[in-house]
Amino acid sequence: MANQIKNVSNSSAGEPTRTEAVTGYVSEVFCSVQGEGLYVGERHLFLRTAGCTATCYWCDTVSSKQESSLCTVHRTKKESLTNPLSAEQTVAVLLDFATEAVPVRVTITGGEPLEQSDFVTAVARELKRHRLQVYLETNGLEVEGFRKVRPFVDIVAMDIKLPHATGEIHWDTHRDFLRWIVGKSAFVKIVIDSSTPSAEIEVATHLIAEIDRSIPLVLQPEGKIFKRDSDEHHAREKLMGLLDEAQRFALGCLQDVRVIPQCHKILKVR
């Protein structure tokens, strides 16, 4: 997919990008409970960017993988904005929404936010200027993009994409990304289904431990299988056994390993 984002600055890590000079593609803005990871259950305001080149076969936000012409703002009455949005316009929408929704934090998710790193950096910087906490959800593949936004992010939720999930090997990139989350409030998430190879989970666990044993790891069961929406016979039982095995192994390498499902799917909220 061609990059259509107007990245007008070649700014180095942490250098401010003017909000009026950069645009990005946004899928939707909404308020809900955080459904994944260590902060599950908190009330967050979500900015979901559009566009992601990762190839996870279990992706549950397929509608945000491609750049779209419209952004949906989910208030009592839905509103539509025309993409691309300026960072200034995006921040204005978020601040207005925050006053109404009273969120704990703003989650920037996707798609993959860091594929639009100048845009996300400009938005995050302005949110921090307005004293809002910024929570970044990322696939852990855009190292240079993260270096730019890192000074303006409070919490990082980093995925490790296993070869089983994407058909691609990302160990070296994930290692580099992990080095940059050290010193931030951060955790790593791995999505596991009933056919995930144990060996890949073990490699990922050792990778985290190599960088910092104190980085929390969340093992997240794939949603359809966990909720028994899969047609595969005994798939959930196999998944639960694999999660138990993976947690036991990971606790031998890491200090904090948790099994947490997608709670927003259980609650049936956005």
Short mmCIF file of C-alpha atoms in Angstrom, two decimals:
data_model
loop_
_atom_site.label_atom_id
_atom_site.label_comp_id
_atom_site.label_asym_id
_atom_site.label_seq_id
_atom_site.Cartn_x
_atom_site.Cartn_y
_atom_site.Cartn_z
CA MET A 1 0.00 0.00 0.00
CA ALA A 2 1.47 3.33 -1.00
CA ASN A 3 2.14 5.70 1.83
CA GLN A 4 -0.15 8.66 1.34
CA ILE A 5 0.54 10.33 4.65
CA LYS A 6 1.89 13.86 4.33
CA ASN A 7 4.99 13.51 6.47
CA VAL A 8 6.39 16.98 5.95
CA SER A 9 9.21 16.71 8.47
CA ASN A 10 12.30 14.57 8.72
CA SER A 11 12.37 15.22 12.44
CA SER A 12 14.70 13.19 14.61
CA ALA A 13 13.58 11.23 17.66
CA GLY A 14 11.57 13.41 20.01
CA GLU A 15 11.71 16.55 17.83
CA PRO A 16 8.29 18.29 17.77
CA THR A 17 6.25 18.20 14.57
CA ARG A 18 3.82 21.10 14.12
CA THR A 19 0.22 19.91 14.43
CA GLU A 20 -0.99 22.06 11.54
CA ALA A 21 1.67 20.73 9.16
CA VAL A 22 1.04 16.98 9.24
CA THR A 23 -1.97 14.85 8.36
CA GLY A 24 -2.97 11.24 8.89
CA TYR A 25 -5.67 8.69 8.22
CA VAL A 26 -7.96 7.88 11.15
CA SER A 27 -10.48 5.04 11.23
CA GLU A 28 -12.52 6.04 14.30
CA VAL A 29 -12.69 7.85 17.61
CA PHE A 30 -14.70 6.39 20.50
CA CYS A 31 -14.82 5.97 24.26
CA SER A 32 -14.93 2.53 25.87
CA VAL A 33 -13.31 0.32 28.47
CA GLN A 34 -9.78 -0.83 27.72
CA GLY A 35 -10.31 -4.46 26.78
CA GLU A 36 -6.78 -5.84 26.62
CA GLY A 37 -3.62 -6.06 28.67
CA LEU A 38 -2.64 -4.77 32.08
CA TYR A 39 -5.03 -1.80 32.09
CA VAL A 40 -8.15 -3.77 31.24
CA GLY A 41 -11.36 -2.22 32.54
CA GLU A 42 -10.14 1.39 32.59
CA ARG A 43 -12.19 3.98 30.74
CA HIS A 44 -10.17 5.14 27.73
CA LEU A 45 -10.72 7.46 24.80
CA PHE A 46 -9.58 5.64 21.65
CA LEU A 47 -8.02 7.09 18.51
CA ARG A 48 -7.83 4.29 15.93
CA THR A 49 -5.58 5.05 12.99
CA ALA A 50 -6.17 3.52 9.56
CA GLY A 51 -3.54 1.48 7.77
CA CYS A 52 -1.46 -1.53 8.77
CA THR A 53 0.88 -3.67 6.70
CA ALA A 54 1.22 -6.53 9.22
CA THR A 55 -0.32 -9.81 8.07
CA CYS A 56 -1.84 -11.33 11.23
CA TYR A 57 -4.37 -13.93 10.08
CA TRP A 58 -6.50 -13.48 13.22
CA CYS A 59 -6.74 -9.67 12.91
CA ASP A 60 -9.94 -8.44 14.59
CA THR A 61 -9.80 -4.87 13.23
CA VAL A 62 -9.69 -5.65 9.52
CA SER A 63 -11.71 -2.52 8.71
CA SER A 64 -8.81 -0.36 9.92
CA LYS A 65 -6.08 -2.09 7.89
CA GLN A 66 -6.66 0.13 4.88
CA GLU A 67 -6.73 3.91 4.60
CA SER A 68 -10.35 5.06 4.34
CA SER A 69 -11.97 8.23 3.04
CA LEU A 70 -13.94 8.81 6.24
CA CYS A 71 -13.28 8.78 9.97
CA THR A 72 -16.19 7.88 12.26
CA VAL A 73 -16.60 9.68 15.58
CA HIS A 74 -18.83 7.54 17.81
CA ARG A 75 -20.86 9.90 19.97
CA THR A 76 -24.54 9.44 20.84
CA LYS A 77 -25.00 10.33 17.19
CA LYS A 78 -22.24 9.20 14.85
CA GLU A 79 -20.29 11.88 13.01
CA SER A 80 -18.10 11.49 9.94
CA LEU A 81 -14.94 13.43 9.14
CA THR A 82 -13.08 13.42 5.84
CA ASN A 83 -9.60 11.85 5.77
CA PRO A 84 -6.81 12.71 5.92
CA LEU A 85 -7.19 14.71 9.14
CA SER A 86 -4.67 17.26 10.35
CA ALA A 87 -3.10 16.54 13.72
CA GLU A 88 -4.55 19.85 14.92
CA GLN A 89 -8.06 18.80 13.88
CA THR A 90 -7.62 15.38 15.46
CA VAL A 91 -6.49 16.83 18.79
CA ALA A 92 -9.47 19.21 18.79
CA VAL A 93 -11.86 16.27 18.34
CA LEU A 94 -10.15 14.32 21.13
CA LEU A 95 -10.17 17.24 23.56
CA ASP A 96 -13.84 17.91 22.89
CA PHE A 97 -14.63 14.21 23.31
CA ALA A 98 -12.55 13.98 26.49
CA THR A 99 -14.57 16.73 28.13
CA GLU A 100 -17.74 14.75 27.43
CA ALA A 101 -16.46 11.20 28.01
CA VAL A 102 -14.21 11.76 31.08
CA PRO A 103 -11.62 9.13 30.11
CA VAL A 104 -8.67 8.03 32.22
CA ARG A 105 -6.30 7.97 29.24
CA VAL A 106 -6.18 8.36 25.47
CA THR A 107 -5.29 5.13 23.66
CA ILE A 108 -3.74 5.48 20.22
CA THR A 109 -4.30 2.20 18.41
CA GLY A 110 -4.86 0.93 14.89
CA GLY A 111 -4.31 -0.29 12.32
CA GLU A 112 -0.71 0.44 13.19
CA PRO A 113 -0.23 3.97 14.57
CA LEU A 114 3.53 4.05 14.04
CA GLU A 115 3.17 3.62 10.28
CA GLN A 116 2.08 7.27 10.55
CA SER A 117 4.73 8.30 13.04
CA ASP A 118 4.89 12.04 12.32
CA PHE A 119 1.11 12.32 12.66
CA VAL A 120 0.96 10.26 15.85
CA THR A 121 3.88 12.15 17.35
CA ALA A 122 2.21 15.49 16.70
CA VAL A 123 -1.06 14.28 18.22
CA ALA A 124 0.60 12.72 21.26
CA ARG A 125 2.71 15.80 21.93
CA GLU A 126 -0.38 18.02 21.97
CA LEU A 127 -2.31 15.61 24.19
CA LYS A 128 0.55 15.74 26.69
CA ARG A 129 0.51 19.54 26.53
CA HIS A 130 -3.14 19.33 27.58
CA ARG A 131 -2.18 17.02 30.47
CA LEU A 132 -3.78 13.87 29.06
CA GLN A 133 -2.00 10.54 29.45
CA VAL A 134 -1.16 8.74 26.21
CA TYR A 135 -1.35 4.95 25.87
CA LEU A 136 0.16 3.53 22.67
CA GLU A 137 -0.80 0.14 21.22
CA THR A 138 1.69 -1.03 18.60
CA ASN A 139 2.79 -4.15 16.75
CA GLY A 140 6.39 -3.53 17.77
CA LEU A 141 7.69 -3.38 14.20
CA GLU A 142 8.21 0.36 13.64
CA VAL A 143 11.33 1.14 15.65
CA GLU A 144 12.18 4.51 14.12
CA GLY A 145 8.57 5.62 14.43
CA PHE A 146 8.58 4.75 18.11
CA ARG A 147 11.78 6.71 18.70
CA LYS A 148 9.92 9.83 17.52
CA VAL A 149 6.82 9.40 19.66
CA ARG A 150 8.52 7.90 22.74
CA PRO A 151 8.94 11.19 24.68
CA PHE A 152 5.19 11.84 24.49
CA VAL A 153 3.90 8.38 25.45
CA ASP A 154 3.11 7.31 29.02
CA ILE A 155 2.29 3.62 28.47
CA VAL A 156 3.34 1.23 25.71
CA ALA A 157 1.45 -1.96 24.86
CA MET A 158 3.77 -3.78 22.45
CA ASP A 159 2.81 -6.88 20.49
CA ILE A 160 5.23 -9.61 19.54
CA LYS A 161 4.11 -11.00 16.20
CA LEU A 162 4.97 -14.69 16.05
CA PRO A 163 5.94 -16.22 12.68
CA HIS A 164 2.90 -18.49 13.04
CA ALA A 165 0.61 -15.44 13.05
CA THR A 166 2.10 -13.45 10.18
CA GLY A 167 4.13 -15.87 8.09
CA GLU A 168 7.11 -13.55 8.62
CA ILE A 169 10.05 -13.54 11.05
CA HIS A 170 10.43 -10.35 13.09
CA TRP A 171 12.70 -11.39 15.97
CA ASP A 172 15.48 -8.87 15.26
CA THR A 173 13.05 -5.97 14.84
CA HIS A 174 11.23 -6.90 18.05
CA ARG A 175 14.55 -7.07 19.90
CA ASP A 176 15.39 -3.53 18.79
CA PHE A 177 11.92 -2.30 19.73
CA LEU A 178 12.14 -3.89 23.19
CA ARG A 179 15.35 -1.97 23.87
CA TRP A 180 13.46 1.28 23.32
CA ILE A 181 10.54 0.50 25.66
CA VAL A 182 12.88 -0.02 28.62
CA GLY A 183 12.36 2.87 31.00
CA LYS A 184 8.73 3.39 29.99
CA SER A 185 5.62 1.93 31.62
CA ALA A 186 5.25 -0.93 29.18
CA PHE A 187 4.16 -4.52 28.69
CA VAL A 188 4.35 -7.06 25.89
CA LYS A 189 1.38 -8.98 24.52
CA ILE A 190 1.38 -12.23 22.52
CA VAL A 191 -1.82 -13.52 20.93
CA ILE A 192 -2.03 -17.31 21.10
CA ASP A 193 -4.41 -19.68 19.35
CA SER A 194 -4.80 -23.45 19.60
CA SER A 195 -2.20 -24.12 16.89
CA THR A 196 0.50 -21.67 18.02
CA PRO A 197 3.84 -23.51 18.23
CA SER A 198 5.18 -23.68 21.79
CA ALA A 199 8.68 -23.17 20.42
CA GLU A 200 7.75 -19.72 19.07
CA ILE A 201 6.32 -18.67 22.44
CA GLU A 202 9.54 -19.81 24.10
CA VAL A 203 11.69 -17.80 21.66
CA ALA A 204 9.56 -14.70 22.33
CA THR A 205 9.85 -15.21 26.09
CA HIS A 206 13.63 -15.51 25.92
CA LEU A 207 13.74 -12.40 23.73
CA ILE A 208 11.97 -10.34 26.40
CA ALA A 209 14.10 -11.79 29.20
CA GLU A 210 17.25 -10.95 27.24
CA ILE A 211 16.30 -7.26 27.35
CA ASP A 212 14.61 -6.97 30.78
CA ARG A 213 13.08 -9.74 32.93
CA SER A 214 10.83 -7.20 34.63
CA ILE A 215 8.85 -6.36 31.46
CA PRO A 216 5.37 -7.87 32.03
CA LEU A 217 4.09 -10.38 29.48
CA VAL A 218 0.40 -10.82 28.67
CA LEU A 219 -0.62 -14.07 26.95
CA GLN A 220 -3.87 -13.26 25.14
CA PRO A 221 -6.05 -16.12 23.90
CA GLU A 222 -7.32 -15.61 20.36
CA GLY A 223 -10.86 -14.29 20.71
CA LYS A 224 -12.95 -16.57 18.50
CA ILE A 225 -11.47 -19.76 19.90
CA PHE A 226 -11.60 -18.51 23.49
CA LYS A 227 -15.31 -17.66 23.12
CA ARG A 228 -15.98 -21.00 21.38
CA ASP A 229 -16.91 -19.23 18.14
CA SER A 230 -14.51 -21.49 16.21
CA ASP A 231 -15.63 -24.60 14.33
CA GLU A 232 -12.43 -26.46 15.24
CA HIS A 233 -13.26 -29.43 17.49
CA HIS A 234 -11.90 -29.04 21.03
CA ALA A 235 -10.03 -25.90 19.95
CA ARG A 236 -10.72 -24.06 23.19
CA GLU A 237 -9.51 -26.95 25.31
CA LYS A 238 -6.29 -27.09 23.29
CA LEU A 239 -5.89 -23.32 23.62
CA MET A 240 -6.35 -23.34 27.39
CA GLY A 241 -3.81 -26.14 27.74
CA LEU A 242 -1.31 -24.22 25.62
CA LEU A 243 -1.84 -21.04 27.66
CA ASP A 244 -1.19 -22.96 30.87
CA GLU A 245 1.98 -24.48 29.43
CA ALA A 246 3.16 -21.12 28.08
CA GLN A 247 2.58 -19.29 31.35
CA ARG A 248 4.43 -21.94 33.35
CA PHE A 249 7.39 -21.74 30.99
CA ALA A 250 7.45 -17.93 30.84
CA LEU A 251 7.37 -17.59 34.63
CA GLY A 252 10.71 -19.35 34.67
CA CYS A 253 12.17 -16.43 32.67
CA LEU A 254 10.08 -13.38 33.49
CA GLN A 255 8.81 -11.80 36.70
CA ASP A 256 5.22 -11.08 35.62
CA VAL A 257 3.26 -13.27 33.19
CA ARG A 258 -0.53 -13.07 32.95
CA VAL A 259 -3.26 -14.72 30.87
CA ILE A 260 -5.82 -12.05 29.96
CA PRO A 261 -8.54 -12.45 27.30
CA GLN A 262 -10.09 -9.65 25.26
CA CYS A 263 -12.58 -8.44 27.84
CA HIS A 264 -14.30 -5.96 25.53
CA LYS A 265 -15.32 -8.90 23.35
CA ILE A 266 -16.80 -10.63 26.38
CA LEU A 267 -18.64 -7.45 27.39
CA LYS A 268 -19.68 -6.94 23.73
CA VAL A 269 -18.57 -3.32 23.62
CA ARG A 270 -16.44 -1.52 21.06
#
